[in-house]
XYZ file of C-alpha atoms in Angstrom:
495
model
C 40.878 -41.587 -73.179
C 44.601 -44.247 -75.147
C 43.227 -46.310 -77.678
C 45.125 -49.569 -75.920
C 43.233 -48.682 -72.829
C 40.431 -49.330 -75.157
C 41.642 -52.624 -77.017
C 42.384 -53.813 -73.237
C 38.642 -54.177 -72.881
C 36.884 -54.651 -75.729
C 36.764 -58.157 -77.297
C 38.227 -58.525 -80.163
C 39.819 -60.476 -82.666
C 41.965 -57.978 -83.445
C 43.098 -54.779 -81.710
C 45.985 -52.628 -83.568
C 47.857 -48.918 -84.018
C 49.084 -46.579 -82.417
C 48.209 -45.365 -78.367
C 46.968 -42.709 -79.734
C 44.242 -40.309 -77.261
C 40.590 -40.815 -78.412
C 37.493 -38.259 -77.395
C 34.239 -39.876 -78.251
C 32.832 -42.348 -80.026
C 29.828 -42.612 -83.053
C 28.007 -45.173 -85.398
C 26.933 -42.562 -87.580
C 29.528 -41.918 -89.883
C 27.816 -37.867 -90.464
C 28.090 -38.456 -87.037
C 32.152 -38.122 -86.040
C 34.321 -35.941 -85.218
C 38.534 -35.819 -85.631
C 38.784 -37.595 -82.227
C 36.568 -39.756 -82.191
C 36.151 -43.666 -82.687
C 33.538 -45.262 -85.376
C 32.140 -48.153 -84.760
C 31.354 -49.791 -88.152
C 28.952 -52.022 -87.455
C 25.797 -53.987 -89.507
C 22.321 -52.911 -88.594
C 18.933 -53.787 -89.208
C 18.437 -51.620 -92.349
C 21.584 -51.184 -93.136
C 25.899 -50.794 -93.251
C 27.642 -48.492 -91.479
C 30.438 -50.843 -92.854
C 29.449 -48.665 -95.860
C 30.887 -45.495 -94.093
C 34.320 -46.406 -94.099
C 35.358 -43.468 -96.548
C 33.154 -41.751 -94.292
C 33.549 -42.058 -90.441
C 38.308 -41.388 -91.655
C 37.446 -38.100 -93.978
C 34.983 -37.414 -91.112
C 38.530 -36.781 -88.795
C 37.975 -40.507 -87.386
C 40.984 -41.091 -84.571
C 39.993 -44.772 -85.165
C 37.830 -47.721 -86.973
C 35.406 -50.388 -84.930
C 34.000 -53.084 -87.671
C 32.293 -56.505 -87.489
C 33.181 -56.764 -91.424
C 36.767 -58.716 -91.926
C 36.412 -57.850 -95.214
C 36.074 -54.141 -93.961
C 38.989 -54.690 -91.908
C 41.398 -55.473 -94.064
C 40.050 -52.456 -96.025
C 41.020 -50.670 -93.211
C 44.554 -52.054 -92.836
C 45.868 -51.911 -96.833
C 44.156 -48.066 -97.320
C 45.098 -46.546 -94.509
C 47.669 -49.263 -91.990
C 48.402 -45.621 -89.991
C 45.440 -45.267 -88.569
C 44.305 -47.705 -85.733
C 41.976 -50.406 -85.748
C 39.922 -53.157 -84.152
C 38.249 -55.559 -86.215
C 35.259 -57.488 -83.589
C 31.992 -60.608 -84.118
C 29.810 -58.326 -82.377
C 28.990 -54.767 -83.309
C 26.364 -53.307 -81.228
C 27.686 -56.139 -77.592
C 31.555 -53.141 -79.559
C 29.113 -50.587 -79.339
C 28.480 -51.351 -75.713
C 31.722 -51.920 -74.608
C 33.644 -49.350 -76.195
C 31.551 -47.108 -74.919
C 31.491 -47.623 -71.898
C 35.422 -47.468 -71.592
C 35.308 -43.816 -73.345
C 32.815 -42.046 -71.094
C 34.908 -44.192 -67.835
C 32.072 -45.826 -66.893
C 28.970 -44.125 -66.679
C 26.873 -47.581 -66.001
C 28.622 -47.814 -63.112
C 27.973 -45.274 -60.820
C 24.001 -45.568 -60.974
C 22.058 -47.819 -60.108
C 19.893 -48.771 -62.669
C 15.407 -49.783 -62.303
C 14.585 -51.641 -65.567
C 10.957 -52.431 -66.668
C 9.733 -54.204 -69.799
C 6.783 -56.122 -69.927
C 3.685 -55.383 -73.507
C 1.958 -52.510 -71.309
C 2.201 -50.461 -68.618
C 6.183 -50.157 -69.195
C 6.239 -46.200 -68.979
C 3.925 -45.616 -66.382
C 5.661 -48.264 -64.287
C 8.909 -46.336 -64.909
C 7.393 -42.740 -64.162
C 6.374 -43.597 -61.228
C 9.546 -45.171 -59.554
C 11.079 -42.066 -60.503
C 9.000 -40.447 -59.094
C 9.416 -41.605 -55.433
C 12.059 -41.364 -55.878
C 12.880 -38.107 -56.118
C 10.756 -37.334 -52.966
C 12.787 -39.314 -51.330
C 15.235 -36.322 -52.114
C 17.063 -38.765 -54.739
C 18.177 -37.339 -58.449
C 17.740 -39.686 -60.975
C 18.522 -40.220 -65.152
C 14.809 -41.645 -66.987
C 14.911 -43.000 -70.466
C 12.025 -43.829 -71.755
C 9.530 -44.138 -74.864
C 7.794 -40.374 -73.597
C 11.085 -39.025 -72.581
C 14.013 -38.567 -71.040
C 14.701 -37.100 -67.977
C 18.955 -35.760 -67.063
C 18.336 -34.857 -62.964
C 15.798 -31.467 -63.715
C 16.057 -31.591 -67.616
C 13.051 -33.202 -69.298
C 14.900 -34.683 -73.292
C 12.940 -35.746 -76.568
C 12.487 -40.056 -76.459
C 13.555 -40.778 -80.058
C 13.235 -44.239 -79.008
C 12.176 -46.296 -76.209
C 15.197 -48.518 -75.644
C 18.131 -45.847 -77.878
C 21.836 -47.361 -78.578
C 24.297 -48.423 -75.985
C 26.234 -44.990 -77.003
C 23.280 -42.940 -76.430
C 21.696 -44.862 -73.310
C 25.849 -44.530 -72.096
C 26.247 -40.359 -72.944
C 22.322 -40.053 -71.469
C 24.303 -41.819 -67.952
C 26.946 -39.606 -68.211
C 24.791 -36.576 -68.178
C 23.128 -38.532 -65.230
C 26.622 -37.905 -63.425
C 27.801 -35.712 -63.862
C 24.913 -33.881 -62.965
C 24.505 -35.560 -59.105
C 22.403 -38.792 -60.252
C 22.662 -41.434 -58.122
C 19.571 -43.874 -59.872
C 19.029 -44.517 -63.097
C 15.499 -45.573 -64.576
C 14.676 -47.495 -67.700
C 12.224 -49.362 -69.981
C 13.637 -51.860 -71.910
C 11.924 -53.476 -75.413
C 12.016 -56.442 -76.223
C 13.531 -54.838 -79.463
C 16.920 -53.998 -77.338
C 17.134 -57.112 -75.352
C 17.178 -59.076 -78.109
C 19.412 -56.273 -80.336
C 21.571 -56.442 -77.111
C 21.626 -52.878 -77.537
C 22.507 -52.837 -73.606
C 25.706 -55.038 -73.633
C 27.621 -54.770 -69.964
C 24.754 -52.612 -68.415
C 24.325 -53.696 -64.944
C 19.990 -54.662 -63.897
C 20.135 -53.851 -60.138
C 15.928 -54.012 -60.353
C 14.606 -55.898 -62.795
C 10.486 -55.410 -63.994
C 8.062 -57.152 -64.810
C 4.944 -55.714 -65.579
C 3.501 -58.350 -68.256
C 2.447 -60.259 -71.753
C 1.284 -59.814 -74.274
C 0.682 -59.676 -79.016
C 2.484 -57.529 -79.969
C 6.124 -57.030 -82.165
C 5.039 -60.496 -84.204
C 6.411 -58.654 -87.150
C 9.713 -58.621 -85.162
C 10.114 -61.872 -83.362
C 7.617 -63.446 -84.656
C 6.332 -66.020 -82.404
C 5.193 -65.031 -78.849
C 7.860 -67.561 -77.556
C 10.536 -65.377 -79.221
C 8.203 -62.245 -78.171
C 8.585 -63.816 -73.982
C 11.884 -65.373 -74.297
C 14.076 -61.109 -75.614
C 11.829 -59.738 -72.396
C 13.613 -62.854 -70.198
C 17.322 -62.143 -70.931
C 16.816 -58.502 -69.085
C 16.702 -61.596 -66.138
C 19.328 -63.061 -66.624
C 21.821 -60.360 -67.470
C 22.741 -59.029 -70.896
C 26.398 -58.594 -71.092
C 26.394 -58.592 -67.321
C 25.263 -60.058 -63.973
C 21.775 -60.635 -63.569
C 19.192 -58.030 -61.291
C 20.673 -58.457 -57.706
C 15.859 -58.513 -58.120
C 13.549 -59.450 -59.894
C 10.306 -57.676 -59.951
C 7.442 -60.231 -61.498
C 3.828 -59.840 -61.784
C 2.090 -63.320 -60.591
C -1.136 -62.473 -62.059
C 0.336 -62.427 -65.325
C 0.640 -66.189 -67.038
C 4.730 -65.159 -68.805
C 5.215 -62.857 -65.472
C 4.602 -66.801 -63.720
C 6.959 -68.341 -65.757
C 9.477 -66.012 -65.075
C 8.479 -67.255 -61.014
C 8.690 -70.394 -62.002
C 12.233 -70.056 -64.297
C 15.598 -70.697 -61.989
C 16.494 -67.128 -62.145
C 19.709 -65.395 -59.469
C 17.935 -62.608 -58.452
C 15.916 -62.117 -55.331
C 12.718 -62.456 -56.215
C 9.484 -60.514 -55.608
C 5.801 -61.157 -56.627
C 2.868 -59.379 -56.725
C -0.745 -58.513 -57.926
C -3.679 -58.804 -57.075
C -4.815 -62.328 -57.085
C -1.172 -63.953 -56.151
C 2.429 -62.776 -55.073
C 3.882 -61.801 -51.306
C 2.884 -58.573 -52.883
C -0.717 -57.474 -53.172
C -2.439 -54.871 -53.477
C -6.713 -56.152 -51.727
C -9.851 -54.029 -51.039
C -9.015 -51.782 -54.004
C -10.988 -48.824 -54.729
C -11.603 -46.859 -58.266
C -12.903 -44.086 -59.052
C -12.474 -41.291 -61.875
C -9.140 -40.298 -60.461
C -8.198 -41.977 -57.845
C -7.387 -45.054 -56.891
C -6.518 -46.851 -53.831
C -5.862 -49.643 -52.228
C -4.007 -51.621 -49.336
C -0.073 -52.801 -50.347
C 0.046 -56.854 -48.487
C 3.644 -56.868 -48.437
C 5.689 -59.517 -45.568
C 7.289 -55.904 -43.831
C 3.845 -54.529 -43.473
C 0.468 -53.082 -44.353
C 0.382 -49.753 -45.838
C -2.821 -47.729 -47.332
C -1.272 -46.362 -51.137
C -3.812 -43.227 -52.404
C -3.177 -42.337 -56.003
C -5.208 -40.051 -58.412
C -4.477 -42.008 -61.052
C -7.427 -44.298 -62.910
C -7.958 -47.489 -62.902
C -7.105 -51.643 -62.611
C -4.778 -51.675 -64.549
C -2.943 -48.277 -62.506
C -3.205 -50.550 -59.611
C -0.492 -53.490 -61.588
C 1.762 -50.123 -61.935
C 1.708 -48.859 -58.804
C 1.965 -52.878 -57.158
C 5.595 -52.844 -59.548
C 6.653 -49.687 -59.164
C 6.128 -50.129 -55.214
C 7.376 -52.884 -55.294
C 11.110 -52.372 -56.477
C 11.053 -48.967 -54.578
C 10.813 -51.022 -52.317
C 14.400 -52.600 -53.338
C 15.957 -49.407 -53.779
C 15.332 -48.851 -50.273
C 12.799 -46.498 -49.500
C 10.160 -47.438 -46.893
C 6.550 -47.648 -46.615
C 5.718 -44.534 -45.620
C 8.095 -42.983 -47.724
C 5.659 -44.873 -50.785
C 2.736 -43.859 -49.758
C 3.630 -40.664 -49.206
C 5.488 -40.178 -52.968
C 2.138 -42.128 -54.157
C -0.082 -39.548 -53.052
C 2.028 -36.587 -54.447
C 0.150 -37.193 -57.667
C 1.344 -37.256 -61.207
C -0.078 -37.633 -65.252
C 1.641 -39.100 -67.434
C 0.829 -38.087 -70.866
C -1.288 -39.740 -73.139
C -1.956 -42.441 -70.517
C -5.580 -41.990 -69.535
C -5.582 -38.291 -69.907
C -8.336 -36.370 -69.939
C -9.364 -33.426 -72.216
C -10.684 -30.651 -70.619
C -14.046 -30.106 -71.087
C -17.457 -28.481 -70.223
C -19.913 -29.995 -71.797
C -20.055 -33.044 -69.364
C -18.238 -35.603 -71.468
C -15.141 -36.700 -70.980
C -13.047 -37.330 -73.488
C -9.433 -39.215 -72.877
C -5.994 -39.143 -75.007
C -4.921 -43.095 -74.262
C -2.300 -44.942 -76.347
C -3.686 -48.558 -76.093
C -2.672 -49.979 -78.929
C -2.645 -53.998 -78.860
C -5.904 -56.117 -78.706
C -5.015 -56.151 -74.321
C -4.387 -52.470 -73.497
C -7.331 -51.465 -75.365
C -9.860 -53.745 -73.718
C -8.437 -53.205 -70.166
C -8.916 -49.036 -71.553
C -12.062 -49.598 -72.113
C -13.311 -51.859 -69.241
C -12.120 -48.973 -67.444
C -14.515 -46.668 -69.445
C -17.194 -48.789 -68.591
C -16.848 -48.588 -65.389
C -16.978 -45.305 -64.638
C -19.389 -44.897 -66.686
C -21.876 -47.529 -65.279
C -24.614 -46.203 -63.145
C -25.017 -42.974 -64.834
C -26.469 -44.368 -67.851
C -23.281 -43.311 -70.327
C -21.750 -44.705 -73.176
C -18.342 -45.404 -74.160
C -17.184 -43.917 -77.988
C -13.831 -45.446 -78.972
C -11.708 -44.719 -82.138
C -9.044 -45.983 -82.440
C -6.443 -47.292 -85.882
C -3.380 -50.064 -85.887
C -0.102 -49.445 -87.489
C 0.804 -49.525 -90.706
C 3.838 -52.468 -90.903
C 3.313 -54.108 -87.868
C 1.463 -57.205 -86.889
C -1.331 -57.701 -89.511
C -3.360 -60.452 -87.557
C -3.647 -57.603 -84.625
C -5.961 -55.691 -86.488
C -9.411 -57.522 -85.949
C -8.527 -59.464 -83.057
C -7.981 -55.259 -81.720
C -11.434 -54.639 -83.848
C -13.398 -56.942 -82.306
C -11.361 -55.597 -78.691
C -12.878 -52.488 -79.166
C -16.935 -53.463 -80.892
C -17.439 -55.894 -77.921
C -16.933 -53.393 -75.269
C -18.517 -49.752 -77.056
C -21.293 -48.949 -77.980
C -19.454 -46.976 -80.483
C -17.191 -47.215 -82.444
C -14.584 -44.550 -84.565
C -12.376 -46.057 -87.568
C -8.935 -44.035 -88.114
C -5.445 -44.159 -89.400
C -3.351 -44.282 -86.789
C 1.055 -44.339 -87.379
C -0.006 -45.784 -91.600
C 3.343 -45.744 -92.452
C 4.053 -47.320 -95.472
C 0.812 -49.055 -96.324
C -2.403 -48.353 -97.987
C -5.006 -46.313 -94.512
C -7.864 -47.808 -95.589
C -6.571 -51.024 -96.294
C -5.095 -51.381 -92.055
C -8.862 -49.856 -92.335
C -10.656 -53.039 -93.379
C -8.623 -55.615 -92.242
C -9.271 -54.537 -87.948
C -13.062 -53.388 -89.835
C -13.350 -57.528 -89.508
C -13.098 -57.688 -86.311
C -15.853 -55.114 -85.787
C -18.623 -56.301 -87.867
C -18.749 -59.721 -86.009
C -19.799 -57.694 -82.394
C -22.624 -55.413 -84.093
C -21.772 -53.104 -82.864
C -22.668 -49.706 -84.828
C -17.991 -48.025 -86.789
C -18.408 -45.133 -87.788
C -15.463 -45.287 -90.380
C -13.024 -41.799 -91.484
C -9.672 -41.981 -92.538
C -8.586 -38.707 -91.700
C -7.974 -38.676 -88.466
C -8.498 -35.276 -87.552
C -11.731 -35.676 -88.894
C -12.513 -39.458 -86.995
C -12.204 -37.427 -83.972
C -13.920 -34.500 -84.644
C -17.101 -37.240 -84.749
C -15.944 -38.715 -82.552
C -16.315 -35.672 -79.882
C -19.527 -34.371 -81.978
C -21.209 -37.745 -81.423
C -21.170 -37.953 -77.181
C -23.895 -36.012 -75.007
C -23.227 -35.773 -71.338
C -21.934 -38.647 -68.921
C -20.157 -40.187 -72.020
C -16.740 -40.729 -72.202
C -15.072 -40.717 -75.223
C -11.169 -42.485 -75.670
C -9.166 -41.746 -78.038
C -7.294 -44.792 -78.411
C -3.991 -45.673 -79.990
C -1.452 -42.328 -80.104
C -1.577 -41.395 -76.627
C 1.919 -39.512 -75.986
C 2.908 -38.793 -79.235
C 3.591 -36.366 -81.740
C 3.152 -36.569 -85.268
C 1.715 -39.116 -87.708
C 3.581 -40.997 -89.756
C 2.859 -41.823 -93.711
C 3.585 -43.225 -97.172
C 3.530 -39.125 -97.548
C 5.913 -38.362 -94.765
C 5.929 -37.370 -91.550
C 3.403 -35.148 -89.699
C 2.760 -33.396 -86.797
C 0.082 -34.657 -84.964
C -1.170 -34.103 -81.551
C -4.823 -36.495 -80.719
C -4.584 -33.219 -77.327
C -3.871 -30.895 -79.448
C -6.927 -32.116 -81.649
C -9.332 -32.908 -79.398
C -9.476 -29.681 -77.419
C -9.852 -28.219 -80.745
C -12.853 -29.404 -81.388
C -14.490 -29.327 -77.484
C -13.585 -25.825 -77.514
C -16.321 -25.206 -80.640
C -18.578 -27.257 -79.000
C -18.971 -24.779 -75.863
């Protein structure tokens, strides 16, 4: 790729230098290789412009910067090096990456999902439905990334644009024609998805989360709404929105330039009726303007009815028939860390789930309560609250756990730089308001053992908060930790 071609597609204040050939794009100076464009940009925790010298020493063929001072230094100290000055570093990263990689985003039909809860399951479901009719897809999400049949680790829910586009390019080479992405509010606010066209956009729900970053629920909502307005690209062709959610109704009332598909159990043209729920079994009549169909799935609970509705609507928007959706949903799937049942032989059901907000925890506990009704079982819930995150939700989560459970076990969940017991004490305030018995155990492995050993046949033990995560993060560092593995070990000891 020629530098002049990059300049032609870059929204730059100034773009100078000889028409050299560039081979790749990097925003981390440590990863710059010979022939790469180094995009030096301001971030939340560091400023890439501090590492100009390192990028040049690594062999950068050109540098793009969002700092006038850095640009003037480049022109002064490395006058023969091609360089560009831009206003928005992240937008420039997206533009340069798309150009150098040959615009893979234009060769994939992207379906993107946002919301507080349900993003991961909805994304997995939609990818499974697309795969069931023979389509090859890219999936980018919280748990893992898929490029066709290849599974990769996902370091972030939504990576930087350069990394997204690289995955897209790999997908195109693997024969993919579809892409499915979770788009977090952080990524939308920070424009990590700048210029990436979305064909189908989905909204699941909005409840309190990430206020440490957004400050208010209104700003949190407006960040999510950017998906439906287009972030440096045209608005989505189709908007799939949960009409039962208050913020979803706000989106439906906005003058969005998309074909609207409203879904829900209580509202919308695309509804679930005659819902029947059981452990490992969900079924409902999918009512649509195009006809009705009986959906059966091995997923559990009311929340998954919403996830199935969202994915089914998106699948219809991507051209699948009702018959194909019915067959795909019935094929069965398990999303890691989303109501994941740990095998047991002692009559106790142990479930690992990612629920880490008040609303998600309430939904999880309500589902467990439905499953034990009529058999005299109890609901035991283990949870913790993350450190360096919104502190106001800690007592609320404690209250949610106490109001729905027979026993609460309060423990640590990625305390990060904070004191674990300080976090626990703040959540304990909410539990105490309910009068529900509560056991405090800072060590999460010990807490899991306490929760499972306290259960008897017919009970459900919910291990909430970490879900698919495989590490515990504290001020002492990051160590391997897997709720499923720890629970399975305790259950083996009880056999």
